[in-house]
């Protein structure tokens, strides 16, 4: 027993009692579960485990604070109607937006932010962190921090391009098929069924083994693999709109297919399509990261998070967290996008009621 | 009806609130309701009047996201439901208070046989053993005049028709012989001929077991047959309450009077023009969806300036005729003529002018208007598309059209459909069809989704427009009241065939084709003795599905 | 019952055709190589003699459709040709490795499926509570993390720092089952984390969907107790969506297994595939792809048949 452990339990128990006393049900349940978990953790893992719990709780509290202030910041700077949406947004969405914002900044201004070049060798392999290198050096003695910053540009940029391409192909074809119907619709449906019955990672491995792994092929291959998924969603969203009487009215007026898509179908499909864009980006991003991790994605010396994990993986067995940093960067962005998408989906489904 | 005068249900100052937009909003604002044993009370009102909410509250139940407000009291047989714990409330439901929902098809669990769902409550409350309960169910089925009462319970819900399901649900509600049954619009989703047998079955059984009931509906004529007492509701407030005969003969409140008055609108019938060919003529049309034939040899004419009502129940093919005329469903045989010249069967092959001449107004104004397009553009687009109007000329035309449909142009020009009420949306739909400057408009059940007062406004507007612009209407409807008020000629359809057609005055007078007769006589009337008289005349076996089968050619 | 049999037969037929089309895609994708296989394998520096020898060995002088039929025919009998790199039969290399992969996937599935369905139903019942919200954040985080992130985190904390489980999942046939389970615990746990999150969310969504249906409200108004509403009125209709959720996620396991095998150096078919892709060993790539795709399709097929069989409307036709 030392002061930390006593202080720790005093704090959680006191806080849960306070919450119970003031009838804050939600806060009480959360705090009390934390107390119970800490008892178990403390017995199993000892003081070290309690430290981890403290750090984790601190991290969550910190990100909650950041999300809250970022959300309030957005409420103030955004125009009126969007500000109203933001005010009711959950903290997770604020967190997601903040992370996306940060990534965008570091991606766009990478050369300014990063102290060294992405392929610049500055010291010996696996050199530990010092005042010059925030996160130490990688297996060739390049600055880890600079490479992470550049990775935001390379990895995210590539995933974004591939998603946009997949979206352009899939959404256009999907909405067109929905408005046209008939033979073309059925044919496209069949093709999509077949492509989607090959797991995406497997399919991309097959195609990459054939066409090689330069950036352009990578983007095109991924776009082709993901376009059918977008197609399916766009087709079903469009299909729900097409049965509306206003579409029939427009058809009977003699309007052309493109007018129908542009003026009648698209404005009524944007909300689910934007949410789908976010989801699709997550899938593509994870696939790109996975491929790079397998050594089949973005090729060295370009800084890329997936390959950075692979290159530094050996450090794990020495208890170093270095390879976890780029992996964590991937996870963080995906979580952020998913939080935002979750909020958007919740909002659109709420409107239907 | 035998009634002892003990109060069964006593609701005082009922307040119900719903949670929306981060705050609690009142749905029902302090309604009182007193129901004696064996009494049937009709709750009547337009959509949003809070009638279903009150019905559920009588069971101590609120939908998710709603709550009973403070100061409300619901006393059922001496028990205060607002303070009763959930577990006790639950044991009340099904045993002493039962519920019959609007859509029987959705309210029966698709995974279980009817009789297993029927016996669930009696077994739960240990009132009967399984076999006893099954036997009882069959008796109830028989009392409710279900076909094959000993066997029908062993079917799954999807194997039984809508009218039968509704009766099976009434039987289920009766399973524990409750003191009170809540009927929530039990016949709204049914055809008139089916409705009548469900109504008579419900009435008989409620009478027989002397069960008290709350009968919720928006149809005055229906409630007149079923209820001893009628309570009129408007936007969560009580308007007035009186026993049925008093209420019908002598309503006090202006709102109630206006509800009654709706049925008065009637315009004079026009004769066919003596010369000239018909504007639209449907000639020997057959049509099918895929391999299922829907229309058989349908023929009728529509002359200029006239209104032809096409009447029939669901599945009669009346909407399919409209799809053939507009070219959405090319007929497999026969043709549609416009002023004597055949129209291309597929709308994609028709000229802009041919498309312009025939316009459509839809039943659901919600789905007929694109929610993301401004009113000015919805109305302006046909004018721009067909007549090439742009700039100020287009704006003038839109203003003119908004004036025609009696909406203030400056106020509606820049708004979006979701901001409008149901009646206003329907008016915009009319304006859109007028913008094309057509000679012929198909009105597909245009008033059936609207409350009665609003519907009447729409009918009056359509009538006015017909006189001003010399339009011809094809009125697709299942509602004979609408036919009476606006039609010149009537076409009756059944099973995809025209069974009878002619001028309205002839069609509404006997002798009729047997099916027309059945259809006409099945429409409830405001007279509280109507159902009784009808049943005496026809007998219980000559109504509903049985009768329909007899009357088939 | 005639109805249901013909529907299932149709679905099976469709699955078979899909499989056939996919085998065509897999085979002819390789034909799209610039030059031909021999060129691609031997590279720019290859002499004409070497190229000719390899072409003869692979039978490239014959027309592609003929070679496809040959390939398909022998693939059906379990013969996928010889590896270009090791010159040994592909089937040999795949044999034990496929078994290992199935072992790992089954291990993960046995833990994940019951846990996910149980937790999914639980969060659906307590929807919008604190518990539900926390579960939402945790599952979202879990499905957003790449498998290698979770894998390395587990290695760091459960293997390196505490030494509870081995970090490298090398197994061979001599091990006892318990040994194997212990060795492969971390890779299995990694997959369980991702798949449970996915499955939980889907189960929650479909149960909530069912709870909102009028017949559930009717059951409540009939005085049926809450547990019975779930057991008698919700579950019998929940089979179809739940079966679909399970199949979808088992299929997801197949993709996830590739990355996990690489992280934990597990001797499965996923690692074989990645190696073959790097070395451009096409017969192996084709064989692995075909096996993965076939498993994927079979799972989907099983799900479809399962939901057809549990649909009361189809089981009891009019």
CSV table of N, CA and C in Angstrom, one decimal, chain A residues 199-300:
chain,number,residue,atom,x,y,z
A,199,UNK,N,-13.4,-11.9,-51.5
A,199,UNK,CA,-13.0,-11.0,-50.4
A,199,UNK,C,-12.0,-9.9,-50.9
A,200,UNK,N,-12.2,-8.7,-50.5
A,200,UNK,CA,-11.5,-7.6,-51.1
A,200,UNK,C,-10.0,-7.7,-51.0
A,201,UNK,N,-9.5,-8.1,-49.8
A,201,UNK,CA,-8.1,-8.2,-49.6
A,201,UNK,C,-7.5,-9.2,-50.6
A,202,UNK,N,-8.2,-10.4,-50.7
A,202,UNK,CA,-7.7,-11.4,-51.6
A,202,UNK,C,-7.7,-11.0,-53.0
A,203,UNK,N,-8.7,-10.3,-53.4
A,203,UNK,CA,-8.8,-9.8,-54.8
A,203,UNK,C,-7.7,-8.8,-55.1
A,204,UNK,N,-7.5,-7.9,-54.1
A,204,UNK,CA,-6.4,-6.9,-54.4
A,204,UNK,C,-5.1,-7.6,-54.4
A,205,UNK,N,-4.9,-8.6,-53.6
A,205,UNK,CA,-3.6,-9.3,-53.7
A,205,UNK,C,-3.4,-10.0,-55.0
A,206,UNK,N,-4.5,-10.6,-55.5
A,206,UNK,CA,-4.4,-11.2,-56.9
A,206,UNK,C,-4.0,-10.2,-57.9
A,207,UNK,N,-4.8,-9.1,-57.9
A,207,UNK,CA,-4.5,-8.1,-59.0
A,207,UNK,C,-3.2,-7.4,-58.8
A,208,UNK,N,-2.7,-7.2,-57.6
A,208,UNK,CA,-1.4,-6.5,-57.4
A,208,UNK,C,-0.3,-7.5,-57.8
A,209,UNK,N,-0.5,-8.8,-57.6
A,209,UNK,CA,0.6,-9.7,-57.9
A,209,UNK,C,0.7,-9.7,-59.4
A,210,UNK,N,-0.3,-9.3,-60.2
A,210,UNK,CA,-0.2,-9.3,-61.6
A,210,UNK,C,0.3,-8.0,-62.1
A,211,UNK,N,-0.3,-6.9,-61.6
A,211,UNK,CA,0.0,-5.6,-62.2
A,211,UNK,C,1.1,-4.8,-61.5
A,212,UNK,N,1.7,-5.4,-60.4
A,212,UNK,CA,2.7,-4.8,-59.7
A,212,UNK,C,2.2,-3.7,-58.8
A,213,UNK,N,3.1,-3.1,-58.0
A,213,UNK,CA,2.6,-2.2,-56.9
A,213,UNK,C,3.1,-0.8,-57.0
A,214,UNK,N,2.8,-0.2,-58.2
A,214,UNK,CA,3.1,1.3,-58.1
A,214,UNK,C,1.8,2.0,-57.7
A,215,UNK,N,2.0,3.3,-57.4
A,215,UNK,CA,0.9,4.0,-56.8
A,215,UNK,C,-0.4,4.1,-57.6
A,216,UNK,N,-0.2,4.3,-58.9
A,216,UNK,CA,-1.3,4.4,-59.8
A,216,UNK,C,-2.1,3.1,-59.9
A,217,UNK,N,-1.4,2.0,-60.1
A,217,UNK,CA,-2.1,0.7,-60.1
A,217,UNK,C,-2.8,0.5,-58.8
A,218,UNK,N,-2.2,0.8,-57.7
A,218,UNK,CA,-2.8,0.6,-56.4
A,218,UNK,C,-4.1,1.3,-56.3
A,219,UNK,N,-4.1,2.6,-56.7
A,219,UNK,CA,-5.4,3.4,-56.7
A,219,UNK,C,-6.4,2.8,-57.5
A,220,UNK,N,-6.1,2.4,-58.8
A,220,UNK,CA,-7.1,1.9,-59.7
A,220,UNK,C,-7.6,0.6,-59.2
A,221,UNK,N,-6.7,-0.3,-58.8
A,221,UNK,CA,-7.1,-1.6,-58.3
A,221,UNK,C,-8.1,-1.5,-57.1
A,222,UNK,N,-7.7,-0.7,-56.2
A,222,UNK,CA,-8.6,-0.5,-55.0
A,222,UNK,C,-9.9,0.1,-55.4
A,223,UNK,N,-9.9,1.1,-56.3
A,223,UNK,CA,-11.1,1.7,-56.8
A,223,UNK,C,-12.0,0.7,-57.4
A,224,UNK,N,-11.5,-0.2,-58.2
A,224,UNK,CA,-12.3,-1.2,-58.9
A,224,UNK,C,-12.9,-2.2,-57.9
A,225,UNK,N,-12.1,-2.5,-56.9
A,225,UNK,CA,-12.6,-3.5,-55.9
A,225,UNK,C,-13.7,-2.8,-55.1
A,226,UNK,N,-13.6,-1.5,-54.8
A,226,UNK,CA,-14.6,-0.9,-53.9
A,226,UNK,C,-15.8,-0.3,-54.6
A,227,UNK,N,-15.6,0.0,-55.9
A,227,UNK,CA,-16.8,0.6,-56.7
A,227,UNK,C,-18.1,-0.3,-56.5
A,228,UNK,N,-18.0,-1.6,-56.6
A,228,UNK,CA,-19.2,-2.4,-56.5
A,228,UNK,C,-20.0,-2.2,-55.2
A,229,UNK,N,-19.2,-2.0,-54.1
A,229,UNK,CA,-19.9,-1.8,-52.8
A,229,UNK,C,-20.6,-0.5,-52.9
A,230,UNK,N,-20.0,0.6,-53.4
A,230,UNK,CA,-20.7,1.9,-53.5
A,230,UNK,C,-21.9,1.7,-54.5
A,231,UNK,N,-21.6,1.0,-55.6
A,231,UNK,CA,-22.7,0.8,-56.5
A,231,UNK,C,-24.0,0.2,-55.8
A,232,UNK,N,-23.7,-0.8,-55.0
A,232,UNK,CA,-24.9,-1.5,-54.3
A,232,UNK,C,-25.6,-0.5,-53.4
A,233,UNK,N,-24.9,0.3,-52.7
A,233,UNK,CA,-25.6,1.3,-51.8
A,233,UNK,C,-26.3,2.3,-52.6
A,234,UNK,N,-25.6,2.9,-53.6
A,234,UNK,CA,-26.2,4.0,-54.5
A,234,UNK,C,-27.5,3.4,-55.1
A,235,UNK,N,-27.4,2.2,-55.6
A,235,UNK,CA,-28.5,1.5,-56.3
A,235,UNK,C,-29.7,1.4,-55.3
A,236,UNK,N,-29.4,1.0,-54.1
A,236,UNK,CA,-30.5,0.8,-53.2
A,236,UNK,C,-31.1,2.1,-52.7
A,237,UNK,N,-30.2,3.1,-52.4
A,237,UNK,CA,-30.7,4.5,-52.0
A,237,UNK,C,-31.5,5.0,-53.2
A,238,UNK,N,-30.9,5.0,-54.4
A,238,UNK,CA,-31.6,5.5,-55.6
A,238,UNK,C,-32.9,4.7,-55.8
A,239,UNK,N,-32.9,3.4,-55.5
A,239,UNK,CA,-34.1,2.6,-55.7
A,239,UNK,C,-35.2,3.0,-54.8
A,240,UNK,N,-34.8,3.5,-53.6
A,240,UNK,CA,-35.9,4.0,-52.7
A,240,UNK,C,-36.5,5.3,-53.2
A,241,UNK,N,-35.6,6.1,-53.9
A,241,UNK,CA,-36.1,7.4,-54.3
A,241,UNK,C,-37.0,7.2,-55.6
A,242,UNK,N,-36.5,6.2,-56.5
A,242,UNK,CA,-37.1,6.1,-57.8
A,242,UNK,C,-38.6,5.7,-57.7
A,243,UNK,N,-39.0,5.0,-56.6
A,243,UNK,CA,-40.4,4.6,-56.5
A,243,UNK,C,-41.3,5.7,-56.1
A,244,UNK,N,-40.7,6.9,-55.8
A,244,UNK,CA,-41.6,8.0,-55.4
A,244,UNK,C,-42.4,8.5,-56.5
A,245,UNK,N,-43.5,9.0,-56.2
A,245,UNK,CA,-44.4,9.5,-57.3
A,245,UNK,C,-43.8,10.7,-58.0
A,246,UNK,N,-43.0,11.5,-57.3
A,246,UNK,CA,-42.4,12.7,-58.1
A,246,UNK,C,-41.5,12.3,-59.2
A,247,UNK,N,-40.9,11.1,-59.0
A,247,UNK,CA,-40.0,10.6,-60.1
A,247,UNK,C,-40.9,10.2,-61.3
A,248,UNK,N,-42.0,9.5,-61.0
A,248,UNK,CA,-43.0,9.1,-62.0
A,248,UNK,C,-43.5,10.3,-62.7
A,249,UNK,N,-43.8,11.4,-61.9
A,249,UNK,CA,-44.3,12.6,-62.5
A,249,UNK,C,-43.3,13.2,-63.5
A,250,UNK,N,-42.0,13.2,-63.1
A,250,UNK,CA,-41.0,13.7,-64.0
A,250,UNK,C,-40.8,12.9,-65.2
A,251,UNK,N,-40.9,11.5,-65.0
A,251,UNK,CA,-40.7,10.6,-66.2
A,251,UNK,C,-41.9,10.9,-67.2
A,252,UNK,N,-43.1,11.0,-66.6
A,252,UNK,CA,-44.2,11.2,-67.5
A,252,UNK,C,-44.2,12.6,-68.2
A,253,UNK,N,-43.4,13.5,-67.5
A,253,UNK,CA,-43.3,14.9,-68.2
A,253,UNK,C,-42.4,14.7,-69.4
A,254,UNK,N,-41.6,13.7,-69.4
A,254,UNK,CA,-40.7,13.5,-70.6
A,254,UNK,C,-39.3,13.8,-70.3
A,255,UNK,N,-38.9,14.0,-69.0
A,255,UNK,CA,-37.5,14.4,-68.6
A,255,UNK,C,-36.6,13.3,-68.9
A,256,UNK,N,-35.3,13.7,-69.2
A,256,UNK,CA,-34.3,12.7,-69.6
A,256,UNK,C,-33.7,12.1,-68.3
A,257,UNK,N,-32.9,11.0,-68.5
A,257,UNK,CA,-32.3,10.3,-67.4
A,257,UNK,C,-31.4,11.2,-66.5
A,258,UNK,N,-30.6,12.0,-67.2
A,258,UNK,CA,-29.6,12.8,-66.5
A,258,UNK,C,-30.3,13.9,-65.6
A,259,UNK,N,-31.4,14.4,-66.2
A,259,UNK,CA,-32.2,15.4,-65.4
A,259,UNK,C,-32.7,14.7,-64.1
A,260,UNK,N,-33.2,13.5,-64.3
A,260,UNK,CA,-33.8,12.7,-63.2
A,260,UNK,C,-32.7,12.5,-62.1
A,261,UNK,N,-31.5,12.1,-62.5
A,261,UNK,CA,-30.5,11.8,-61.6
A,261,UNK,C,-30.0,13.1,-60.9
A,262,UNK,N,-29.8,14.1,-61.6
A,262,UNK,CA,-29.2,15.4,-61.1
A,262,UNK,C,-30.2,16.1,-60.2
A,263,UNK,N,-31.4,16.3,-60.7
A,263,UNK,CA,-32.4,17.1,-60.0
A,263,UNK,C,-33.3,16.4,-59.0
A,264,UNK,N,-33.6,15.2,-59.3
A,264,UNK,CA,-34.6,14.5,-58.5
A,264,UNK,C,-34.0,13.5,-57.6
A,265,UNK,N,-33.1,12.7,-58.1
A,265,UNK,CA,-32.6,11.6,-57.3
A,265,UNK,C,-31.4,12.0,-56.4
A,266,UNK,N,-30.5,12.7,-56.9
A,266,UNK,CA,-29.3,13.0,-56.2
A,266,UNK,C,-29.6,13.9,-54.9
A,267,UNK,N,-30.4,14.9,-55.0
A,267,UNK,CA,-30.6,15.7,-53.8
A,267,UNK,C,-31.3,14.9,-52.7
A,268,UNK,N,-32.0,13.9,-53.0
A,268,UNK,CA,-32.6,13.1,-52.0
A,268,UNK,C,-31.7,11.9,-51.6
A,269,UNK,N,-30.5,11.8,-52.1
A,269,UNK,CA,-29.7,10.7,-51.7
A,269,UNK,C,-28.4,11.1,-51.1
A,270,UNK,N,-28.2,12.5,-51.0
A,270,UNK,CA,-26.9,12.9,-50.5
A,270,UNK,C,-26.5,12.5,-49.1
A,271,UNK,N,-27.5,12.6,-48.2
A,271,UNK,CA,-27.2,12.2,-46.8
A,271,UNK,C,-26.6,10.8,-46.7
A,272,UNK,N,-27.3,9.8,-47.1
A,272,UNK,CA,-26.8,8.4,-47.0
A,272,UNK,C,-25.5,8.2,-47.8
A,273,UNK,N,-25.4,8.9,-49.0
A,273,UNK,CA,-24.2,8.8,-49.8
A,273,UNK,C,-22.9,9.4,-49.1
A,274,UNK,N,-23.1,10.5,-48.4
A,274,UNK,CA,-22.0,11.1,-47.7
A,274,UNK,C,-21.6,10.2,-46.5
A,275,UNK,N,-22.5,9.7,-45.8
A,275,UNK,CA,-22.2,8.7,-44.7
A,275,UNK,C,-21.5,7.5,-45.3
A,276,UNK,N,-21.9,7.0,-46.4
A,276,UNK,CA,-21.3,5.9,-47.1
A,276,UNK,C,-19.9,6.2,-47.5
A,277,UNK,N,-19.7,7.5,-47.9
A,277,UNK,CA,-18.3,7.9,-48.3
A,277,UNK,C,-17.4,7.7,-47.1
A,278,UNK,N,-17.8,8.2,-46.0
A,278,UNK,CA,-17.0,8.0,-44.8
A,278,UNK,C,-16.7,6.6,-44.5
A,279,UNK,N,-17.7,5.7,-44.5
A,279,UNK,CA,-17.5,4.3,-44.2
A,279,UNK,C,-16.6,3.7,-45.2
A,280,UNK,N,-16.8,4.0,-46.5
A,280,UNK,CA,-16.0,3.4,-47.6
A,280,UNK,C,-14.6,3.8,-47.4
A,281,UNK,N,-14.4,5.1,-47.0
A,281,UNK,CA,-13.0,5.6,-46.8
A,281,UNK,C,-12.3,4.8,-45.7
A,282,UNK,N,-13.0,4.5,-44.7
A,282,UNK,CA,-12.5,3.6,-43.6
A,282,UNK,C,-12.0,2.3,-44.1
A,283,UNK,N,-12.9,1.6,-44.9
A,283,UNK,CA,-12.5,0.3,-45.5
A,283,UNK,C,-11.3,0.4,-46.4
A,284,UNK,N,-11.3,1.4,-47.3
A,284,UNK,CA,-10.2,1.6,-48.2
A,284,UNK,C,-8.9,1.9,-47.5
A,285,UNK,N,-9.0,2.8,-46.5
A,285,UNK,CA,-7.9,3.1,-45.7
A,285,UNK,C,-7.3,1.9,-45.0
A,286,UNK,N,-8.1,1.1,-44.4
A,286,UNK,CA,-7.7,-0.1,-43.7
A,286,UNK,C,-7.0,-1.0,-44.7
A,287,UNK,N,-7.6,-1.1,-45.9
A,287,UNK,CA,-7.1,-2.0,-46.9
A,287,UNK,C,-5.7,-1.6,-47.4
A,288,UNK,N,-5.6,-0.2,-47.6
A,288,UNK,CA,-4.3,0.3,-48.0
A,288,UNK,C,-3.3,0.1,-47.0
A,289,UNK,N,-3.7,0.3,-45.7
A,289,UNK,CA,-2.7,0.1,-44.6
A,289,UNK,C,-2.3,-1.4,-44.5
A,290,UNK,N,-3.3,-2.2,-44.7
A,290,UNK,CA,-3.0,-3.7,-44.6
A,290,UNK,C,-2.1,-4.1,-45.7
A,291,UNK,N,-2.3,-3.6,-46.9
A,291,UNK,CA,-1.5,-4.0,-48.1
A,291,UNK,C,0.0,-3.5,-47.8
A,292,UNK,N,0.1,-2.2,-47.4
A,292,UNK,CA,1.4,-1.7,-47.1
A,292,UNK,C,2.1,-2.5,-46.0
A,293,UNK,N,1.3,-2.9,-45.0
A,293,UNK,CA,1.9,-3.7,-43.9
A,293,UNK,C,2.4,-5.0,-44.5
A,294,UNK,N,1.7,-5.6,-45.5
A,294,UNK,CA,2.2,-6.8,-46.1
A,294,UNK,C,3.4,-6.6,-47.1
A,295,UNK,N,3.7,-5.3,-47.3
A,295,UNK,CA,4.8,-4.9,-48.2
A,295,UNK,C,4.3,-4.9,-49.6
A,296,UNK,N,3.1,-4.8,-49.8
A,296,UNK,CA,2.5,-4.7,-51.2
A,296,UNK,C,1.8,-3.4,-51.5
A,297,UNK,N,1.9,-2.5,-50.7
A,297,UNK,CA,1.2,-1.2,-50.9
A,297,UNK,C,2.2,-0.2,-51.4
A,298,UNK,N,2.2,1.0,-50.7
A,298,UNK,CA,3.1,2.1,-51.1
A,298,UNK,C,4.5,1.6,-50.8
A,299,UNK,N,5.4,1.8,-51.8
A,299,UNK,CA,6.7,1.3,-51.7
A,299,UNK,C,7.7,2.3,-51.1
A,300,UNK,N,8.8,1.8,-50.4
A,300,UNK,CA,9.8,2.6,-49.9
A,300,UNK,C,10.5,3.4,-51.0
